[in-house]
Coordinates of C-alpha atoms in Angstrom, one line a residue:
Chain A
X7 CA -29.2 -19.2 -28.4
X8 CA -25.4 -19.3 -28.9
X9 CA -23.8 -22.9 -29.3
X10 CA -20.7 -21.4 -27.2
X11 CA -20.2 -22.8 -24.0
X12 CA -20.1 -20.2 -21.5
X13 CA -17.0 -21.9 -20.0
X14 CA -14.3 -24.5 -21.6
X15 CA -10.7 -25.3 -21.1
X16 CA -8.7 -26.5 -24.1
X17 CA -5.7 -28.4 -23.6
X18 CA -5.5 -27.1 -19.8
X19 CA -2.1 -27.8 -18.5
X20 CA -0.7 -26.2 -15.1
X21 CA 0.5 -26.9 -11.8
X22 CA 2.9 -25.3 -9.0
X23 CA 6.1 -24.2 -10.3
X24 CA 8.0 -27.0 -11.7
X25 CA 5.4 -29.7 -10.9
X26 CA 2.9 -30.3 -13.4
X27 CA -0.6 -31.4 -12.1
X28 CA -2.6 -31.1 -15.3
X29 CA -2.2 -32.5 -18.5
X30 CA -4.2 -31.2 -21.6
X31 CA -7.6 -30.9 -19.6
X32 CA -10.5 -30.2 -22.0
X33 CA -14.1 -29.5 -20.6
X34 CA -16.9 -27.4 -21.2
X35 CA -20.2 -25.9 -19.5
X36 CA -23.2 -24.2 -20.7
X37 CA -25.4 -21.8 -19.0
X38 CA -27.3 -23.2 -16.3
X39 CA -25.8 -26.6 -16.2
X40 CA -24.5 -28.4 -13.1
X41 CA -21.2 -30.1 -14.0
X42 CA -19.3 -32.2 -11.6
X43 CA -15.8 -32.7 -11.5
X44 CA -15.0 -36.0 -9.5
X45 CA -11.6 -37.7 -8.6
X46 CA -9.5 -39.2 -5.7
X47 CA -7.5 -37.0 -3.6
X48 CA -4.5 -35.6 -5.7
X49 CA -6.4 -36.1 -8.8
X50 CA -6.0 -32.5 -9.9
X51 CA -9.4 -31.1 -9.2
X52 CA -8.6 -28.1 -7.0
X53 CA -5.9 -27.3 -9.1
X54 CA -8.0 -27.3 -12.3
X55 CA -10.5 -24.7 -10.4
X56 CA -7.6 -22.6 -9.3
X57 CA -6.4 -22.7 -12.8
X58 CA -9.6 -21.7 -14.5
X59 CA -10.0 -19.0 -11.7
X60 CA -6.7 -17.2 -12.1
X61 CA -5.1 -18.3 -9.0
X62 CA -2.5 -20.7 -10.9
X63 CA -0.7 -19.3 -14.1
X64 CA -2.3 -20.7 -17.4
X65 CA -1.8 -19.9 -20.9
X66 CA -4.6 -17.5 -22.3
X67 CA -6.2 -19.5 -24.7
X68 CA -6.2 -22.5 -22.5
X69 CA -9.6 -20.9 -20.8
X70 CA -12.4 -19.5 -22.6
X71 CA -15.2 -17.6 -20.8
X72 CA -18.4 -17.1 -23.4
X73 CA -15.8 -17.8 -26.3
X74 CA -13.0 -15.1 -25.4
X75 CA -9.6 -16.4 -24.2
X76 CA -9.2 -15.4 -20.5
X77 CA -6.7 -18.1 -19.1
X78 CA -4.2 -16.4 -16.5
X79 CA -6.6 -13.3 -15.7
X80 CA -6.3 -12.3 -12.2
X81 CA -8.9 -13.7 -9.8
X82 CA -10.3 -10.2 -9.1
X83 CA -10.7 -9.5 -12.9
X84 CA -12.6 -13.1 -13.5
X85 CA -15.1 -12.0 -10.8
X86 CA -15.8 -8.8 -12.7
X87 CA -16.3 -11.1 -15.9
X88 CA -18.8 -13.1 -14.2
X89 CA -16.8 -16.3 -12.5
X90 CA -16.9 -16.6 -8.8
X91 CA -15.5 -19.4 -6.5
X92 CA -16.5 -21.0 -3.4
X93 CA -13.1 -21.9 -2.3
X94 CA -12.1 -25.3 -0.5
X95 CA -12.1 -24.6 3.4
X96 CA -14.5 -21.8 2.7
X97 CA -11.8 -18.9 3.3
X98 CA -14.1 -16.6 5.2
X99 CA -12.9 -13.4 6.9
X100 CA -12.6 -14.4 10.7
X101 CA -13.3 -11.4 12.8
X102 CA -15.9 -9.9 10.6
X103 CA -19.5 -10.5 10.8
X104 CA -21.5 -12.5 8.2
X105 CA -22.9 -9.2 6.9
X106 CA -19.3 -7.8 6.3
X107 CA -18.3 -11.0 4.8
X108 CA -21.3 -10.5 2.1
X109 CA -20.7 -6.9 1.9
X110 CA -16.9 -7.8 0.5
X111 CA -18.6 -9.3 -2.4
X112 CA -21.3 -6.7 -3.2
X113 CA -18.6 -4.0 -3.3
X114 CA -16.6 -5.9 -5.7
X115 CA -19.1 -7.6 -7.6
X116 CA -20.0 -7.9 -11.4
X117 CA -23.2 -6.0 -11.0
X118 CA -24.9 -3.9 -8.3
X119 CA -26.6 -6.1 -5.8
X120 CA -30.0 -4.6 -7.1
X121 CA -29.4 -5.4 -10.6
X122 CA -28.1 -8.8 -10.4
X123 CA -30.4 -12.0 -9.5
X124 CA -28.8 -12.2 -6.2
X125 CA -29.6 -9.9 -3.1
X126 CA -28.9 -10.3 0.5
X127 CA -32.7 -11.0 1.1
X128 CA -33.0 -13.6 -1.5
X129 CA -30.1 -15.5 0.0
X130 CA -31.6 -14.9 3.5
X131 CA -34.8 -16.6 2.1
X132 CA -32.6 -19.5 0.9
X133 CA -30.6 -19.6 3.9
X134 CA -33.1 -18.2 6.6
X135 CA -30.4 -19.3 9.5
X136 CA -28.1 -16.4 7.9
X137 CA -30.8 -13.8 8.6
X138 CA -30.7 -14.7 12.5
X139 CA -26.9 -14.7 12.5
X140 CA -25.8 -11.8 10.2
X141 CA -24.3 -9.7 12.8
X142 CA -22.5 -12.7 14.3
X143 CA -18.8 -13.0 13.9
X144 CA -18.2 -15.8 11.3
X145 CA -16.0 -17.9 14.1
X146 CA -19.1 -18.2 15.9
X147 CA -21.2 -20.0 13.1
X148 CA -21.2 -24.0 12.9
X149 CA -19.1 -25.4 9.6
X150 CA -22.6 -25.9 7.7
X151 CA -23.5 -22.1 8.5
X152 CA -20.1 -21.0 7.2
X153 CA -20.5 -23.1 3.9
X154 CA -23.8 -20.8 3.4
X155 CA -22.1 -17.9 4.0
X156 CA -19.2 -18.8 1.7
X157 CA -21.9 -19.6 -1.2
X158 CA -23.7 -16.5 -0.7
X159 CA -20.7 -14.3 -0.7
X160 CA -19.8 -16.2 -3.8
X161 CA -23.4 -15.7 -5.5
X162 CA -23.3 -11.9 -4.3
X163 CA -20.7 -11.6 -7.0
X164 CA -23.5 -12.0 -9.5
X165 CA -21.6 -14.8 -11.3
X166 CA -22.7 -16.3 -14.5
X167 CA -20.3 -19.5 -13.6
X168 CA -19.9 -20.7 -10.0
X169 CA -17.1 -22.8 -9.2
X170 CA -17.4 -24.8 -6.0
X171 CA -14.5 -26.7 -4.7
X172 CA -15.6 -29.4 -2.2
X173 CA -18.5 -27.8 -0.3
X174 CA -19.3 -30.8 1.3
X175 CA -15.9 -31.5 2.9
X176 CA -16.1 -31.7 6.7
X177 CA -19.9 -31.2 7.0
X178 CA -22.5 -33.4 8.6
X179 CA -24.8 -35.4 6.0
X180 CA -27.6 -33.5 6.8
X181 CA -26.3 -30.3 6.4
X182 CA -24.6 -31.5 2.9
X183 CA -28.2 -32.3 1.7
X184 CA -29.4 -29.0 2.9
X185 CA -26.7 -27.2 0.9
X186 CA -26.9 -29.4 -2.1
X187 CA -30.8 -29.0 -2.4
X188 CA -29.9 -25.0 -3.1
X189 CA -27.9 -26.0 -6.2
X190 CA -30.8 -26.3 -8.6
X191 CA -32.2 -23.0 -7.5
X192 CA -29.3 -21.3 -8.3
X193 CA -28.8 -23.3 -11.9
X194 CA -32.4 -22.3 -12.5
X195 CA -31.2 -18.7 -12.6
X196 CA -28.9 -19.5 -15.3
X197 CA -25.8 -19.7 -13.5
X198 CA -23.7 -22.7 -14.7
X199 CA -22.1 -24.6 -11.5
X200 CA -18.8 -26.4 -11.9
X201 CA -18.7 -28.8 -8.6
X202 CA -15.7 -30.5 -7.7
X203 CA -16.7 -33.2 -5.2
X204 CA -15.1 -36.4 -3.9
X205 CA -18.4 -38.0 -2.8
X206 CA -19.4 -39.7 -6.2
X207 CA -22.9 -40.6 -5.2
X208 CA -23.6 -36.6 -4.3
X209 CA -22.1 -35.5 -7.3
X210 CA -23.9 -37.6 -9.8
X211 CA -27.2 -36.9 -8.2
X212 CA -26.6 -33.1 -8.2
X213 CA -25.2 -32.9 -11.7
X214 CA -26.3 -32.9 -15.4
X215 CA -22.9 -34.0 -16.6
X216 CA -19.9 -35.4 -14.8
X217 CA -16.0 -35.3 -15.8
X218 CA -13.7 -38.0 -13.6
X219 CA -10.3 -36.8 -13.3
X220 CA -7.2 -39.2 -12.7
X221 CA -3.8 -38.0 -12.0
X222 CA -4.2 -34.5 -13.7
X223 CA -6.3 -36.2 -16.7
X224 CA -9.8 -36.6 -17.6
X225 CA -10.6 -40.4 -17.8
X226 CA -14.4 -40.1 -18.2
X227 CA -17.2 -37.8 -19.1
X228 CA -20.8 -38.3 -20.1
X229 CA -24.2 -37.6 -18.8
X230 CA -24.2 -38.0 -15.1
X231 CA -27.5 -40.4 -15.0
X232 CA -26.2 -42.3 -17.7
X233 CA -22.9 -43.2 -16.2
X234 CA -22.4 -46.7 -14.6
X235 CA -21.3 -46.8 -11.2
X236 CA -18.5 -49.4 -12.7
X237 CA -17.3 -47.1 -15.4
X238 CA -17.0 -44.4 -12.7
X239 CA -15.0 -46.8 -10.6
X240 CA -12.8 -47.7 -13.4
X241 CA -11.8 -43.8 -14.3
X242 CA -12.0 -43.0 -10.5
X243 CA -9.2 -45.5 -9.4
X244 CA -7.8 -46.5 -12.8
X245 CA -8.8 -49.4 -15.2
X246 CA -7.0 -51.7 -13.2
X247 CA -9.4 -51.2 -10.6
X248 CA -12.5 -51.5 -12.6
X249 CA -15.5 -53.4 -11.2
X250 CA -16.2 -56.6 -13.3
Chain B
X28 CA -39.2 -15.0 -3.9
X29 CA -40.1 -13.2 -0.4
X30 CA -43.1 -11.0 -0.3
X31 CA -42.2 -9.5 3.0
X32 CA -40.5 -6.0 2.9
X33 CA -37.5 -5.0 5.5
X34 CA -36.4 -1.9 6.8
X35 CA -32.6 -2.1 7.1
X36 CA -30.3 0.5 8.6
X37 CA -26.6 0.2 8.8
X38 CA -25.0 1.4 12.2
X39 CA -21.5 2.0 13.2
X40 CA -21.2 4.6 15.7
X41 CA -21.2 3.7 19.3
X42 CA -21.4 5.4 22.8
X43 CA -17.6 5.1 23.3
X44 CA -17.1 6.3 19.7
X45 CA -18.9 9.2 20.1
X46 CA -17.1 9.9 23.4
X47 CA -13.7 9.4 21.8
X48 CA -14.6 11.8 18.7
X49 CA -15.5 14.6 21.3
X50 CA -12.3 14.1 22.9
X51 CA -10.3 14.0 19.8
X52 CA -11.8 17.2 18.5
X53 CA -11.2 18.7 22.0
X54 CA -7.3 17.7 21.8
X55 CA -7.0 18.9 18.5
X56 CA -8.4 22.3 19.3
X57 CA -6.0 22.2 22.1
X58 CA -3.3 21.6 20.1
X59 CA -3.8 24.3 17.9
X60 CA -4.3 26.8 20.7
X61 CA -0.9 25.7 22.6
X62 CA 0.9 28.6 21.2
X63 CA -1.4 30.9 23.4
X64 CA -1.3 28.6 26.5
X65 CA 1.6 25.9 26.4
X66 CA 5.4 26.6 27.1
X67 CA 7.7 26.0 23.7
X68 CA 9.2 22.7 25.5
X69 CA 5.5 21.4 25.7
X70 CA 4.9 22.5 22.1
X71 CA 8.0 20.8 21.1
X72 CA 6.6 17.7 22.8
X73 CA 3.4 17.9 21.2
X74 CA 5.3 18.0 17.8
X75 CA 7.0 14.9 18.5
X76 CA 4.4 12.8 19.8
X77 CA 2.1 13.9 16.5
X78 CA 4.8 12.7 14.3
X79 CA 5.1 9.6 16.3
X80 CA 1.5 8.7 16.0
X81 CA 1.4 9.5 12.1
X82 CA 4.5 7.6 11.4
X83 CA 3.2 4.7 13.4
X84 CA -0.3 4.8 12.0
X85 CA 1.4 4.7 8.5
X86 CA 3.0 1.7 9.4
X87 CA 0.2 0.1 10.8
X88 CA -2.0 0.8 7.8
X89 CA 1.0 -0.7 5.6
X90 CA 1.6 -4.0 8.0
X91 CA -1.7 -4.0 9.6
X92 CA -3.8 -4.0 6.6
X93 CA -1.9 -4.5 3.5
X94 CA 0.4 -7.3 4.7
X95 CA 3.4 -4.9 3.9
X96 CA 5.8 -5.3 6.7
X97 CA 8.4 -2.4 5.8
X98 CA 11.4 -1.9 7.9
X99 CA 12.7 0.9 5.4
X100 CA 10.2 3.7 6.1
X101 CA 13.0 5.9 6.9
X102 CA 13.5 6.6 3.5
X103 CA 10.5 8.7 2.9
X104 CA 11.1 10.6 6.2
X105 CA 14.7 11.5 4.7
X106 CA 13.5 12.3 1.3
X107 CA 10.8 14.8 2.1
X108 CA 12.9 16.3 5.1
X109 CA 15.6 16.9 2.2
X110 CA 13.5 18.3 -0.4
X111 CA 11.8 20.8 2.2
X112 CA 15.2 21.8 3.3
X113 CA 16.2 22.2 -0.2
X114 CA 13.1 23.9 -1.3
X115 CA 13.3 26.2 1.4
X116 CA 17.0 27.1 1.7
X117 CA 18.1 27.1 -1.7
X118 CA 14.7 28.1 -3.6
X119 CA 13.5 30.5 -1.0
X120 CA 10.1 28.5 -0.9
X121 CA 8.3 29.5 2.3
X122 CA 9.0 26.7 4.4
X123 CA 5.5 25.9 5.6
X124 CA 4.6 25.6 2.1
X125 CA 7.8 23.8 1.2
X126 CA 6.5 21.2 3.9
X127 CA 3.4 20.4 1.6
X128 CA 5.4 20.4 -1.7
X129 CA 8.0 18.0 -0.3
X130 CA 5.5 15.2 -0.1
X131 CA 6.4 15.0 -3.8
X132 CA 9.7 13.2 -2.8
X133 CA 8.2 10.2 -1.1
X134 CA 5.3 9.7 -3.4
X135 CA 7.7 9.8 -6.3
X136 CA 10.4 7.4 -4.4
X137 CA 7.7 5.2 -3.4
X138 CA 6.8 3.9 -7.1
X139 CA 9.6 2.6 -8.3
X140 CA 10.2 1.1 -4.7
X141 CA 7.0 -0.8 -4.7
X142 CA 7.2 -1.8 -8.5
X143 CA 10.9 -3.1 -7.4
X144 CA 9.8 -5.0 -4.3
X145 CA 6.1 -6.1 -5.3
X146 CA 7.0 -9.4 -6.1
X147 CA 8.6 -10.2 -2.3
X148 CA 7.0 -11.5 0.3
X149 CA 7.0 -11.4 4.2
X150 CA 10.9 -11.0 5.3
X151 CA 12.2 -10.5 1.9
X152 CA 9.9 -7.3 1.4
X153 CA 11.1 -6.3 4.6
X154 CA 14.8 -6.4 3.8
X155 CA 14.2 -5.2 0.3
X156 CA 12.9 -1.8 1.9
X157 CA 15.7 -1.6 4.2
X158 CA 18.1 -1.8 1.5
X159 CA 16.3 0.8 -0.4
X160 CA 16.5 3.0 2.6
X161 CA 20.2 2.4 3.0
X162 CA 20.8 3.0 -0.6
X163 CA 19.0 6.3 -0.5
X164 CA 20.8 7.2 2.7
X165 CA 24.3 6.4 1.0
X166 CA 23.1 8.4 -2.2
X167 CA 22.4 11.4 -0.1
X168 CA 25.6 11.1 1.9
X169 CA 27.5 11.5 -1.2
X170 CA 25.6 14.4 -2.8
X171 CA 27.6 17.7 -2.7
X172 CA 24.4 19.8 -3.3
X173 CA 22.8 18.6 0.0
X174 CA 26.1 19.1 1.7
X175 CA 26.8 15.3 1.7
X176 CA 27.2 13.8 5.2
X177 CA 27.1 17.1 7.1
X178 CA 23.6 17.4 6.3
X179 CA 21.7 21.0 6.1
X180 CA 20.4 23.7 8.5
X181 CA 17.2 25.5 7.8
X182 CA 18.4 29.1 8.5
X183 CA 15.5 30.6 6.8
X184 CA 13.3 29.9 10.1
X185 CA 15.1 32.8 11.7
X186 CA 13.0 35.2 9.7
X187 CA 10.0 34.2 12.0
X188 CA 9.4 34.9 15.5
X189 CA 9.4 32.0 17.9
X190 CA 5.4 32.7 18.3
X191 CA 4.9 32.7 14.4
X192 CA 6.9 29.1 14.1
X193 CA 5.0 27.7 16.7
X194 CA 1.6 28.9 15.4
X195 CA 2.8 27.4 11.9
X196 CA 3.9 23.8 13.8
X197 CA 0.9 23.1 15.5
X198 CA -1.2 24.2 12.5
X199 CA 0.9 21.6 10.5
X200 CA 0.7 19.0 13.1
X201 CA -2.9 19.3 13.3
X202 CA -3.3 19.0 9.7
X203 CA -0.6 16.0 9.9
X204 CA -3.1 14.1 12.4
X205 CA -6.3 14.9 10.4
X206 CA -4.6 13.4 7.4
X207 CA -3.1 10.5 8.8
X208 CA -5.3 9.4 11.9
X209 CA -8.6 11.0 10.2
X210 CA -7.8 9.5 6.7
X211 CA -6.8 6.1 7.9
X212 CA -10.3 6.0 9.9
X213 CA -12.0 7.4 6.8
X214 CA -10.3 4.9 4.6
X215 CA -11.2 2.0 7.1
X216 CA -14.7 3.0 7.2
X217 CA -15.1 3.1 3.6
X218 CA -15.6 0.4 1.0
X219 CA -12.0 0.2 0.7
X220 CA -11.4 -0.4 4.5
X221 CA -13.5 -3.4 4.4
X222 CA -11.6 -4.8 1.3
X223 CA -8.6 -3.8 3.0
X224 CA -9.3 -5.8 6.4
X225 CA -10.5 -8.8 4.0
X226 CA -6.9 -8.3 2.3
X227 CA -5.1 -8.5 5.7
X228 CA -7.0 -11.8 6.8
X229 CA -6.7 -13.4 3.5
X230 CA -5.4 -12.2 0.3
X231 CA -6.4 -14.8 -2.0
X232 CA -9.8 -15.1 -0.6
X233 CA -10.1 -11.3 -1.0
X234 CA -9.0 -11.6 -4.7
X235 CA -11.6 -14.4 -5.0
X236 CA -14.2 -11.9 -3.9
X237 CA -13.0 -9.5 -6.6
X238 CA -10.7 -7.5 -4.5
X239 CA -8.2 -6.1 -6.6
X240 CA -4.9 -7.0 -3.6
X241 CA -2.3 -5.8 -6.1
X242 CA -3.4 -2.5 -6.8
X243 CA -4.8 -2.0 -3.3
X244 CA -1.3 -2.7 -2.0
X245 CA 0.4 -0.1 -4.1
X246 CA -2.3 2.6 -3.2
X247 CA -1.6 1.8 0.7
X248 CA 2.1 1.9 -0.1
X249 CA 2.2 5.2 -1.7
X250 CA -0.4 6.9 0.9
X251 CA 1.8 5.5 3.7
X252 CA 5.0 6.9 2.1
X253 CA 3.5 10.5 1.8
X254 CA 1.9 10.2 5.5
X255 CA 5.4 9.1 6.5
X256 CA 7.3 11.8 4.7
X257 CA 4.7 14.4 6.1
X258 CA 5.6 13.6 9.6
X259 CA 9.2 13.6 8.7
X260 CA 9.2 17.0 7.1
X261 CA 7.3 18.3 10.1
X262 CA 9.8 16.6 12.5
X263 CA 13.2 17.8 10.8
X264 CA 11.7 21.2 10.0
X265 CA 11.2 21.6 14.0
X266 CA 14.9 20.2 14.5
X267 CA 16.1 22.8 12.1
X268 CA 18.9 20.4 10.7
X269 CA 18.9 17.1 9.0
X270 CA 21.6 14.7 8.3
X271 CA 21.5 11.6 6.3
X272 CA 22.3 9.4 9.3
X273 CA 19.5 11.5 11.6
X274 CA 16.9 11.3 8.5
X275 CA 17.4 8.2 7.3
X276 CA 18.2 6.5 10.7
X277 CA 16.5 2.9 11.0
X278 CA 15.3 4.2 14.4
X279 CA 12.1 5.5 12.7
X280 CA 11.6 1.6 11.8
X281 CA 12.2 0.1 15.3
X282 CA 9.9 3.0 16.8
X283 CA 7.0 2.4 14.5
X284 CA 7.4 -1.4 15.1
X285 CA 7.5 -0.8 19.0
X286 CA 4.4 1.7 19.1
X287 CA 2.2 -0.7 16.9
X288 CA 3.2 -3.9 18.4
X289 CA 2.6 -2.7 21.8
X290 CA -0.3 -0.6 21.3
X291 CA -2.1 -3.1 19.1
X292 CA -1.7 -4.0 15.4
X293 CA -4.5 -3.3 12.9
X294 CA -6.2 -0.7 15.1
X295 CA -6.2 3.2 15.2
X296 CA -6.3 2.7 18.9
X297 CA -3.6 0.8 19.4
X298 CA -1.4 3.2 17.5
X299 CA -2.5 5.9 20.0
X300 CA -2.1 3.8 23.2
X301 CA 1.7 2.7 21.8
X302 CA 2.7 6.2 20.6
X303 CA 1.6 7.4 24.1
X304 CA 3.7 4.7 25.8
X305 CA 6.7 5.0 23.9
X306 CA 6.5 8.6 24.3
X307 CA 6.3 8.4 28.1
X308 CA 8.9 5.8 28.4
X309 CA 11.2 8.0 26.5
X310 CA 10.7 11.0 28.4
X311 CA 10.9 9.3 31.7
X312 CA 13.7 6.6 31.2
X313 CA 15.6 8.1 28.1
X314 CA 18.2 9.0 30.2
X315 CA 19.5 5.4 31.1
X316 CA 20.4 5.0 27.4
X317 CA 20.9 1.6 26.2
X318 CA 19.4 -0.1 29.2
X319 CA 16.1 1.7 28.3
X320 CA 16.0 0.3 24.7
X321 CA 16.6 -3.3 26.0
X322 CA 13.6 -2.7 28.4
X323 CA 11.5 -1.4 25.3
X324 CA 12.9 -4.6 23.4
X325 CA 11.7 -7.1 26.0
X326 CA 8.3 -5.4 26.4
X327 CA 7.8 -5.7 22.8
X328 CA 8.9 -9.4 22.9
X329 CA 6.7 -10.2 25.8
X330 CA 3.6 -8.5 24.0
X331 CA 4.4 -10.6 20.7
X332 CA 4.6 -13.8 22.8
X333 CA 1.9 -13.3 25.1
X334 CA -0.8 -10.5 23.8
X335 CA -0.8 -10.4 20.1
X336 CA -3.3 -7.8 19.9
X337 CA -1.2 -5.5 22.3
X338 CA -2.7 -3.3 24.9
X339 CA -5.7 -2.5 23.0
X340 CA -6.5 -6.2 22.1
X341 CA -6.1 -6.7 26.3
X342 CA -8.5 -3.8 26.7
X343 CA -11.1 -4.8 24.1
X344 CA -11.3 -8.4 26.4
X345 CA -13.4 -6.5 28.7
X346 CA -15.6 -5.6 25.9
X347 CA -15.9 -4.0 22.7
X348 CA -15.7 -0.2 23.4
X349 CA -13.9 0.8 20.2
X350 CA -12.8 4.6 19.9
X351 CA -12.7 4.3 16.0
X352 CA -15.2 1.8 15.2
X353 CA -14.9 0.4 11.5
X354 CA -17.4 -2.5 11.5
X355 CA -20.7 -2.1 10.1
X356 CA -23.7 -3.6 11.9
X357 CA -27.1 -4.2 10.2
X358 CA -30.2 -3.5 11.7
X359 CA -33.2 -5.2 10.0
X360 CA -36.7 -4.6 10.7
X361 CA -39.7 -6.6 9.1
X362 CA -42.2 -4.4 7.9
X363 CA -45.9 -5.6 8.6

């Protein structure tokens, strides 16, 4: 087995126009691993994901996928390479049915539906409610059901790496649990997951390793279960807020 | 993993769509047969209406799906019209064949225009297209080869009898409607159609699902330019005369916006309804000149403020009776 991580960033800097939001981020993730990225609002987590995924301009060598430099590759090409994203706010196609939302991903996926690990039937088994609602317009679904569609849609791109941007945002705790219970099943297929999350407890529980960001920099990294709550608090809010 | 098996079927046609298809086919056949049953005046009206429908549908494809709001489509009408006149009048090409050859001009013009304007968004893109159209109009007005501002006359059409001309025109109009309306319908029902709809709703989300937004927009811009140019060539061929002020008239842009806004953006049905409203309003109230244009403008404003989906959107509130359904419905039955 190769030691090369499936996805890595190397001194990643970026932002929006003249505003720099990221200051030299080094991160890596292996196949089948779940890595959480935590941090307060404005820490740069979503900007980091967008920069990896080609939605923001970065230098080519700053992002490597399977060892090859891919920084700045447009998002649609990233999908073809094997990276998919569940965006913040879900960004589903309103006016289309559940089935049509899934169809978009199938039509543009890295592999045809039958050749990859993810099929609609498999996803309907994971999220049975979607089987019932498949012909309904997306706006008729609850927030949790919409999030299930967003995750299913990303998985139908047959990704090797799944980027999840705050998938728990605005959802009821019960629904969040339901969605998070699916993550081990996804990673069991060898799909690596980068999980951006504000809920530290949830992120720690769901991930193998964890990175903490503060003001565009990594302030802490390690195996999720080995990192103490105090260390996370210090990294999350800055050293001055460390719990004694 | 599931052990159940499922029978799946994708269904799109509805009762209303079957009725609409039958009606469209009947209308198309009636159009082709017009030289044998209709007066010359009515044939002229049919040609105009066909051109309005085609130009508006091309604008609908651009603005309603690709998110490219252009107010400079007249550039493509003008260049194809001029190439047709030059090929037929100066090079002796059969004018009915020259109509098809003239489509090269809008296709060629569309490529640098899009490459120049692709980085612009929203109103900047719209203004950019207008600037291009005006630049082409000014350039044409100063080219002596095409008789500068005085324009060209299609004298070669006198070699055909009126009946032959009318047969040629209705066949071209049928081809125009088949390629613009039929072609759009085919496109929107294809895999590309779903990607186009996704792109219209949210370009970033569409790109995140692997849709190549830039390339799709480019293809749609070229296709819309060629379709618009096709209608323009037929329209000015029927008029037998073209001038820079007529061929590159910004009126074409205003007309497209009116038809699509009033009829319903992002729907072929909307274009057909809007074109019919515009055509009838033009015939009934055109004699009132500027007062009539003010009423049309106010109607567009009212629709934009209170009924974003246009007349078709209002009709849809009473039930989904699409004439041109593009959405898929998946029927899944569990096998025992």
